[in-house]
Amino acid sequence: MEAMIMTRIIMHGCNGHMGRVITDLVSKDDECKIVAGIDPFDDGHNDYPVFASVNDCDVEADVVIDFSNAAAVDELLDWCAEKKMPVVLCTTGLSEVQLAKVEETAEKTAVLRSANMSLGINTLMKLIQDAAKVLATAGFDMEIVEKHHRLKLDAPSGTAITLAEGILENIDRKDKWVKGTLVAPDGSVSGNTVYAPDELPVSSVREGEVPGIHTIRYDSEADSISITHDAKNRKGFALGAVLAAEYTAQHEGFLGMNDLFQF
């Protein structure tokens, strides 16, 4: 019998919401193990060592899963490039300079970057791209509305931007996405309500504890079609991140979820 390969994971942002969900998920998985965590805030509850900085980590591992914040990504990318450590990069809100650095890092080690790790969202991407090809030609207009919890800082979400870019790649009528309205946690509304024909609006709502809802609407004079992904909790994102880590540890270059999920 062929020996099972255990994937050793460093959890970057281990004490954040997603870090905790992933830690719980991996604890029940016989094919991978979190061997270290990185987080500046630690109360000692994890059963693996936690380091305040990735530069302090001296634990042998196969891959990093990153769910942290944009401010921590530069240090992580430098460390992964130096150590030739594969990384699954899930943090959103990165600057153009940081995105360029991600691609540079992928020349030295495997980097799988995705704004959303869930199988559901990646299936949604395929569906809306196929729909856009047909409906745009038939004269349908389109918009994206995303809802997230009140503490999410970036708006639109990285997932919504990725969905918008996926649509734009498959139609000729629109050239760019633009920010639509923003409903703040206090209920106040700001942003744009009028758009040029070549613009794809992406609107945002921040309220309560919503893990994430993304709706793509296609509208014509004859009828309307809406496709929605509603994340009930963070488990779908966690499972996708773990599957991505196992995949990335065995591959090279700049990767995406489309490499993992062959639609």
mmCIF file of C-alpha atoms in Angstrom:
data_model
loop_
_atom_site.group_PDB
_atom_site.id
_atom_site.type_symbol
_atom_site.label_atom_id
_atom_site.label_comp_id
_atom_site.label_asym_id
_atom_site.label_seq_id
_atom_site.Cartn_x
_atom_site.Cartn_y
_atom_site.Cartn_z
ATOM 1 C CA MET A 1 0.000 0.000 0.000
ATOM 2 C CA GLU A 2 1.310 3.448 -0.942
ATOM 3 C CA ALA A 3 2.157 5.582 2.074
ATOM 4 C CA MET A 4 -0.105 8.578 2.669
ATOM 5 C CA ILE A 5 1.562 11.959 2.185
ATOM 6 C CA MET A 6 0.884 14.313 5.080
ATOM 7 C CA THR A 7 0.760 17.995 4.047
ATOM 8 C CA ARG A 8 2.328 20.186 6.741
ATOM 9 C CA ILE A 9 0.700 23.617 6.883
ATOM 10 C CA ILE A 10 1.695 26.947 8.426
ATOM 11 C CA MET A 11 -1.463 28.947 9.181
ATOM 12 C CA HIS A 12 -0.719 32.662 8.630
ATOM 13 C CA GLY A 13 -3.378 34.564 10.595
ATOM 14 C CA CYS A 14 -4.192 31.540 12.734
ATOM 15 C CA ASN A 15 -6.209 33.395 15.368
ATOM 16 C CA GLY A 16 -8.457 35.305 12.978
ATOM 17 C CA HIS A 17 -11.942 34.095 12.063
ATOM 18 C CA MET A 18 -10.807 32.010 9.089
ATOM 19 C CA GLY A 19 -7.665 30.803 10.846
ATOM 20 C CA ARG A 20 -9.761 29.321 13.625
ATOM 21 C CA VAL A 21 -12.184 27.622 11.213
ATOM 22 C CA ILE A 22 -9.317 26.142 9.203
ATOM 23 C CA THR A 23 -7.575 24.963 12.371
ATOM 24 C CA ASP A 24 -10.722 23.111 13.436
ATOM 25 C CA LEU A 25 -11.207 21.591 9.973
ATOM 26 C CA VAL A 26 -7.608 20.392 9.682
ATOM 27 C CA SER A 27 -7.726 18.838 13.161
ATOM 28 C CA LYS A 28 -10.235 16.325 11.724
ATOM 29 C CA ASP A 29 -8.262 15.640 8.514
ATOM 30 C CA ASP A 30 -5.841 12.707 8.358
ATOM 31 C CA GLU A 31 -4.083 14.014 5.217
ATOM 32 C CA CYS A 32 -2.817 17.348 6.524
ATOM 33 C CA LYS A 33 -1.675 18.986 9.740
ATOM 34 C CA ILE A 34 -1.079 22.540 10.926
ATOM 35 C CA VAL A 35 2.448 22.514 12.311
ATOM 36 C CA ALA A 36 2.721 26.226 13.156
ATOM 37 C CA GLY A 37 0.716 29.426 13.247
ATOM 38 C CA ILE A 38 1.592 33.070 12.660
ATOM 39 C CA ASP A 39 -0.332 35.749 14.548
ATOM 40 C CA PRO A 40 0.724 38.790 16.603
ATOM 41 C CA PHE A 41 -2.079 38.035 19.064
ATOM 42 C CA ASP A 42 -2.076 34.649 20.781
ATOM 43 C CA ASP A 43 -3.757 33.323 23.899
ATOM 44 C CA GLY A 44 -2.144 29.901 23.795
ATOM 45 C CA HIS A 45 -5.263 27.926 22.845
ATOM 46 C CA ASN A 46 -3.776 26.254 19.750
ATOM 47 C CA ASP A 47 -2.088 22.851 19.945
ATOM 48 C CA TYR A 48 0.708 24.056 17.633
ATOM 49 C CA PRO A 49 3.374 26.741 18.188
ATOM 50 C CA VAL A 50 2.372 30.300 17.264
ATOM 51 C CA PHE A 51 4.897 32.943 16.216
ATOM 52 C CA ALA A 52 4.307 36.698 16.201
ATOM 53 C CA SER A 53 6.115 37.038 12.858
ATOM 54 C CA VAL A 54 6.698 34.612 10.022
ATOM 55 C CA ASN A 55 10.383 35.540 10.219
ATOM 56 C CA ASP A 56 10.498 33.905 13.658
ATOM 57 C CA CYS A 57 9.079 30.608 12.413
ATOM 58 C CA ASP A 58 11.608 27.758 12.284
ATOM 59 C CA VAL A 59 9.161 24.858 11.844
ATOM 60 C CA GLU A 60 9.491 22.545 8.828
ATOM 61 C CA ALA A 61 6.433 22.788 6.565
ATOM 62 C CA ASP A 62 5.193 22.202 3.012
ATOM 63 C CA VAL A 63 2.889 25.163 2.427
ATOM 64 C CA VAL A 64 1.434 28.320 3.990
ATOM 65 C CA ILE A 65 -2.256 29.247 4.082
ATOM 66 C CA ASP A 66 -2.679 33.004 4.443
ATOM 67 C CA PHE A 67 -5.830 34.599 5.838
ATOM 68 C CA SER A 68 -4.421 37.760 7.410
ATOM 69 C CA ASN A 69 -4.500 41.365 6.216
ATOM 70 C CA ALA A 70 -2.889 43.362 3.433
ATOM 71 C CA ALA A 71 -0.347 44.939 5.800
ATOM 72 C CA ALA A 72 1.116 41.502 6.615
ATOM 73 C CA VAL A 73 1.373 40.204 3.058
ATOM 74 C CA ASP A 74 4.666 41.847 1.994
ATOM 75 C CA GLU A 75 6.623 40.232 4.815
ATOM 76 C CA LEU A 76 5.003 36.872 4.070
ATOM 77 C CA LEU A 77 5.826 37.032 0.351
ATOM 78 C CA ASP A 78 9.459 37.936 1.074
ATOM 79 C CA TRP A 79 9.758 35.000 3.477
ATOM 80 C CA CYS A 80 8.097 32.531 1.081
ATOM 81 C CA ALA A 81 10.349 33.652 -1.774
ATOM 82 C CA GLU A 82 13.452 33.245 0.387
ATOM 83 C CA LYS A 83 12.421 29.841 1.765
ATOM 84 C CA LYS A 84 10.938 28.621 -1.561
ATOM 85 C CA MET A 85 7.782 27.970 0.455
ATOM 86 C CA PRO A 86 4.523 27.476 -1.499
ATOM 87 C CA VAL A 87 1.692 29.730 -0.324
ATOM 88 C CA VAL A 88 -2.082 29.904 -0.698
ATOM 89 C CA LEU A 89 -2.818 33.634 -0.604
ATOM 90 C CA CYS A 90 -6.388 34.385 0.478
ATOM 91 C CA THR A 91 -6.028 37.929 1.825
ATOM 92 C CA THR A 92 -7.948 40.525 -0.211
ATOM 93 C CA GLY A 93 -7.576 44.275 -0.597
ATOM 94 C CA LEU A 94 -4.030 44.092 -1.980
ATOM 95 C CA SER A 95 -2.586 47.122 -3.778
ATOM 96 C CA GLU A 96 -1.401 47.071 -7.388
ATOM 97 C CA VAL A 97 2.184 47.063 -6.104
ATOM 98 C CA GLN A 98 1.438 44.050 -3.903
ATOM 99 C CA LEU A 99 -0.282 42.205 -6.748
ATOM 100 C CA ALA A 100 2.838 42.711 -8.859
ATOM 101 C CA LYS A 101 4.898 41.333 -5.971
ATOM 102 C CA VAL A 102 2.653 38.263 -5.853
ATOM 103 C CA GLU A 103 3.521 37.505 -9.478
ATOM 104 C CA GLU A 104 7.218 38.066 -8.806
ATOM 105 C CA THR A 105 7.060 35.650 -5.867
ATOM 106 C CA ALA A 106 5.411 33.038 -8.099
ATOM 107 C CA GLU A 107 8.607 33.000 -10.168
ATOM 108 C CA LYS A 108 10.445 31.638 -7.117
ATOM 109 C CA THR A 109 7.829 29.409 -5.473
ATOM 110 C CA ALA A 110 4.259 28.261 -6.006
ATOM 111 C CA VAL A 111 1.615 30.901 -5.248
ATOM 112 C CA LEU A 112 -2.085 30.148 -5.459
ATOM 113 C CA ARG A 113 -4.032 33.388 -5.139
ATOM 114 C CA SER A 114 -7.796 33.625 -5.000
ATOM 115 C CA ALA A 115 -10.261 36.189 -3.693
ATOM 116 C CA ASN A 116 -12.561 33.327 -2.739
ATOM 117 C CA MET A 117 -11.666 29.739 -1.959
ATOM 118 C CA SER A 118 -15.071 28.031 -2.033
ATOM 119 C CA LEU A 119 -16.109 25.457 -4.623
ATOM 120 C CA GLY A 120 -19.504 27.189 -4.740
ATOM 121 C CA ILE A 121 -18.080 30.578 -5.748
ATOM 122 C CA ASN A 122 -15.779 29.045 -8.321
ATOM 123 C CA THR A 123 -18.716 27.146 -9.807
ATOM 124 C CA LEU A 124 -20.645 30.441 -9.810
ATOM 125 C CA MET A 125 -17.828 32.050 -11.798
ATOM 126 C CA LYS A 126 -18.180 29.440 -14.533
ATOM 127 C CA LEU A 127 -21.967 29.848 -14.615
ATOM 128 C CA ILE A 128 -21.958 33.645 -14.882
ATOM 129 C CA GLN A 129 -19.273 33.643 -17.574
ATOM 130 C CA ASP A 130 -21.315 31.260 -19.707
ATOM 131 C CA ALA A 131 -24.477 33.272 -19.069
ATOM 132 C CA ALA A 132 -22.776 36.574 -19.921
ATOM 133 C CA LYS A 133 -21.698 35.320 -23.336
ATOM 134 C CA VAL A 134 -25.318 34.587 -24.269
ATOM 135 C CA LEU A 135 -27.211 37.334 -22.442
ATOM 136 C CA ALA A 136 -24.954 40.260 -23.359
ATOM 137 C CA THR A 137 -25.477 39.462 -27.028
ATOM 138 C CA ALA A 138 -29.242 39.369 -26.403
ATOM 139 C CA GLY A 139 -29.153 42.917 -24.969
ATOM 140 C CA PHE A 140 -29.273 42.154 -21.240
ATOM 141 C CA ASP A 141 -27.643 44.629 -18.868
ATOM 142 C CA MET A 142 -25.955 43.365 -15.714
ATOM 143 C CA GLU A 143 -24.858 44.305 -12.227
ATOM 144 C CA ILE A 144 -23.294 42.692 -9.152
ATOM 145 C CA VAL A 145 -24.390 43.199 -5.545
ATOM 146 C CA GLU A 146 -22.356 41.795 -2.652
ATOM 147 C CA LYS A 147 -23.181 41.696 1.068
ATOM 148 C CA HIS A 148 -20.712 41.096 3.892
ATOM 149 C CA HIS A 149 -20.420 41.515 7.641
ATOM 150 C CA ARG A 150 -20.103 45.007 9.096
ATOM 151 C CA LEU A 151 -16.378 44.616 9.931
ATOM 152 C CA LYS A 152 -15.220 43.864 6.373
ATOM 153 C CA LEU A 153 -13.020 46.761 5.303
ATOM 154 C CA ASP A 154 -12.732 46.444 1.527
ATOM 155 C CA ALA A 155 -15.710 47.280 -0.677
ATOM 156 C CA PRO A 156 -16.380 45.879 -3.187
ATOM 157 C CA SER A 157 -15.160 42.519 -1.962
ATOM 158 C CA GLY A 158 -12.287 40.815 -3.718
ATOM 159 C CA THR A 159 -14.700 38.087 -4.790
ATOM 160 C CA ALA A 160 -17.082 40.601 -6.375
ATOM 161 C CA ILE A 161 -14.212 42.196 -8.290
ATOM 162 C CA THR A 162 -13.076 38.771 -9.516
ATOM 163 C CA LEU A 163 -16.624 37.958 -10.644
ATOM 164 C CA ALA A 164 -16.859 41.296 -12.466
ATOM 165 C CA GLU A 165 -13.534 40.766 -14.209
ATOM 166 C CA GLY A 166 -14.655 37.275 -15.229
ATOM 167 C CA ILE A 167 -17.772 38.717 -16.869
ATOM 168 C CA LEU A 168 -15.843 41.482 -18.634
ATOM 169 C CA GLU A 169 -13.435 38.955 -20.140
ATOM 170 C CA ASN A 170 -16.360 37.262 -21.869
ATOM 171 C CA ILE A 171 -18.338 40.213 -23.306
ATOM 172 C CA ASP A 172 -17.622 43.099 -25.668
ATOM 173 C CA ARG A 173 -20.288 45.586 -24.569
ATOM 174 C CA LYS A 174 -18.642 46.611 -21.289
ATOM 175 C CA ASP A 175 -15.061 47.707 -20.694
ATOM 176 C CA LYS A 176 -14.725 48.128 -16.921
ATOM 177 C CA TRP A 177 -16.347 47.607 -13.551
ATOM 178 C CA VAL A 178 -17.155 50.581 -11.307
ATOM 179 C CA LYS A 179 -18.201 50.985 -7.699
ATOM 180 C CA GLY A 180 -21.939 51.228 -7.306
ATOM 181 C CA THR A 181 -23.755 52.107 -4.109
ATOM 182 C CA LEU A 182 -22.386 51.316 -0.658
ATOM 183 C CA VAL A 183 -24.762 50.660 2.221
ATOM 184 C CA ALA A 184 -22.778 51.191 5.434
ATOM 185 C CA PRO A 185 -23.414 49.334 8.722
ATOM 186 C CA ASP A 186 -25.392 52.354 9.985
ATOM 187 C CA GLY A 187 -27.705 52.149 6.962
ATOM 188 C CA SER A 188 -26.346 55.232 5.199
ATOM 189 C CA VAL A 189 -26.068 54.988 1.420
ATOM 190 C CA SER A 190 -23.341 56.495 -0.741
ATOM 191 C CA GLY A 191 -21.861 55.972 -4.182
ATOM 192 C CA ASN A 192 -23.097 55.991 -7.736
ATOM 193 C CA THR A 193 -26.517 55.116 -9.129
ATOM 194 C CA VAL A 194 -26.007 56.183 -12.751
ATOM 195 C CA TYR A 195 -23.624 54.292 -15.016
ATOM 196 C CA ALA A 196 -22.350 54.523 -18.560
ATOM 197 C CA PRO A 197 -23.335 51.709 -20.964
ATOM 198 C CA ASP A 198 -19.791 50.329 -20.941
ATOM 199 C CA GLU A 199 -19.627 50.134 -17.117
ATOM 200 C CA LEU A 200 -20.467 47.125 -14.920
ATOM 201 C CA PRO A 201 -21.622 48.373 -11.485
ATOM 202 C CA VAL A 202 -20.611 46.492 -8.348
ATOM 203 C CA SER A 203 -22.556 47.540 -5.260
ATOM 204 C CA SER A 204 -21.848 46.647 -1.632
ATOM 205 C CA VAL A 205 -23.784 46.201 1.603
ATOM 206 C CA ARG A 206 -22.159 45.958 5.028
ATOM 207 C CA GLU A 207 -24.420 44.639 7.781
ATOM 208 C CA GLY A 208 -24.545 42.250 10.716
ATOM 209 C CA GLU A 209 -22.558 39.018 10.582
ATOM 210 C CA VAL A 210 -23.163 38.056 6.933
ATOM 211 C CA PRO A 211 -20.298 35.724 5.800
ATOM 212 C CA GLY A 212 -20.861 36.664 2.160
ATOM 213 C CA ILE A 213 -23.659 36.905 -0.425
ATOM 214 C CA HIS A 214 -22.938 37.619 -4.093
ATOM 215 C CA THR A 215 -25.723 38.204 -6.607
ATOM 216 C CA ILE A 216 -25.290 38.730 -10.342
ATOM 217 C CA ARG A 217 -28.339 40.231 -12.048
ATOM 218 C CA TYR A 218 -29.046 40.186 -15.778
ATOM 219 C CA ASP A 219 -31.901 42.438 -16.860
ATOM 220 C CA SER A 220 -33.726 43.178 -20.120
ATOM 221 C CA GLU A 221 -37.064 44.690 -21.099
ATOM 222 C CA ALA A 222 -38.470 41.174 -21.374
ATOM 223 C CA ASP A 223 -37.189 39.456 -18.240
ATOM 224 C CA SER A 224 -34.598 39.307 -15.492
ATOM 225 C CA ILE A 225 -32.277 36.564 -14.263
ATOM 226 C CA SER A 226 -30.469 36.510 -10.904
ATOM 227 C CA ILE A 227 -27.765 34.053 -9.833
ATOM 228 C CA THR A 228 -26.821 34.111 -6.135
ATOM 229 C CA HIS A 229 -24.235 32.425 -3.967
ATOM 230 C CA ASP A 230 -25.046 32.624 -0.246
ATOM 231 C CA ALA A 231 -22.287 31.515 2.112
ATOM 232 C CA LYS A 232 -24.017 30.063 5.181
ATOM 233 C CA ASN A 233 -20.776 30.058 7.158
ATOM 234 C CA ARG A 234 -17.008 30.035 6.648
ATOM 235 C CA LYS A 235 -16.621 26.259 6.305
ATOM 236 C CA GLY A 236 -16.797 26.335 2.494
ATOM 237 C CA PHE A 237 -13.934 28.835 2.318
ATOM 238 C CA ALA A 238 -11.924 26.773 4.800
ATOM 239 C CA LEU A 239 -12.353 23.530 2.871
ATOM 240 C CA GLY A 240 -11.327 25.205 -0.378
ATOM 241 C CA ALA A 241 -8.229 26.683 1.279
ATOM 242 C CA VAL A 242 -7.136 23.297 2.631
ATOM 243 C CA LEU A 243 -7.659 21.591 -0.745
ATOM 244 C CA ALA A 244 -5.734 24.439 -2.371
ATOM 245 C CA ALA A 245 -2.877 23.999 0.112
ATOM 246 C CA GLU A 246 -2.577 20.287 -0.658
ATOM 247 C CA TYR A 247 -2.546 21.098 -4.378
ATOM 248 C CA THR A 248 -0.136 24.038 -4.188
ATOM 249 C CA ALA A 249 2.397 22.080 -2.140
ATOM 250 C CA GLN A 250 2.808 19.743 -5.133
ATOM 251 C CA HIS A 251 2.913 22.338 -7.949
ATOM 252 C CA GLU A 252 4.840 25.365 -9.199
ATOM 253 C CA GLY A 253 4.218 28.852 -10.557
ATOM 254 C CA PHE A 254 1.284 31.258 -10.322
ATOM 255 C CA LEU A 255 -1.884 29.253 -9.702
ATOM 256 C CA GLY A 256 -5.606 29.903 -9.336
ATOM 257 C CA MET A 257 -8.626 27.960 -8.177
ATOM 258 C CA ASN A 258 -9.364 27.128 -11.827
ATOM 259 C CA ASP A 259 -6.198 24.988 -11.742
ATOM 260 C CA LEU A 260 -7.537 23.076 -8.757
ATOM 261 C CA PHE A 261 -11.184 22.813 -9.872
ATOM 262 C CA GLN A 262 -11.160 21.701 -13.510
ATOM 263 C CA PHE A 263 -14.517 22.883 -14.866
#
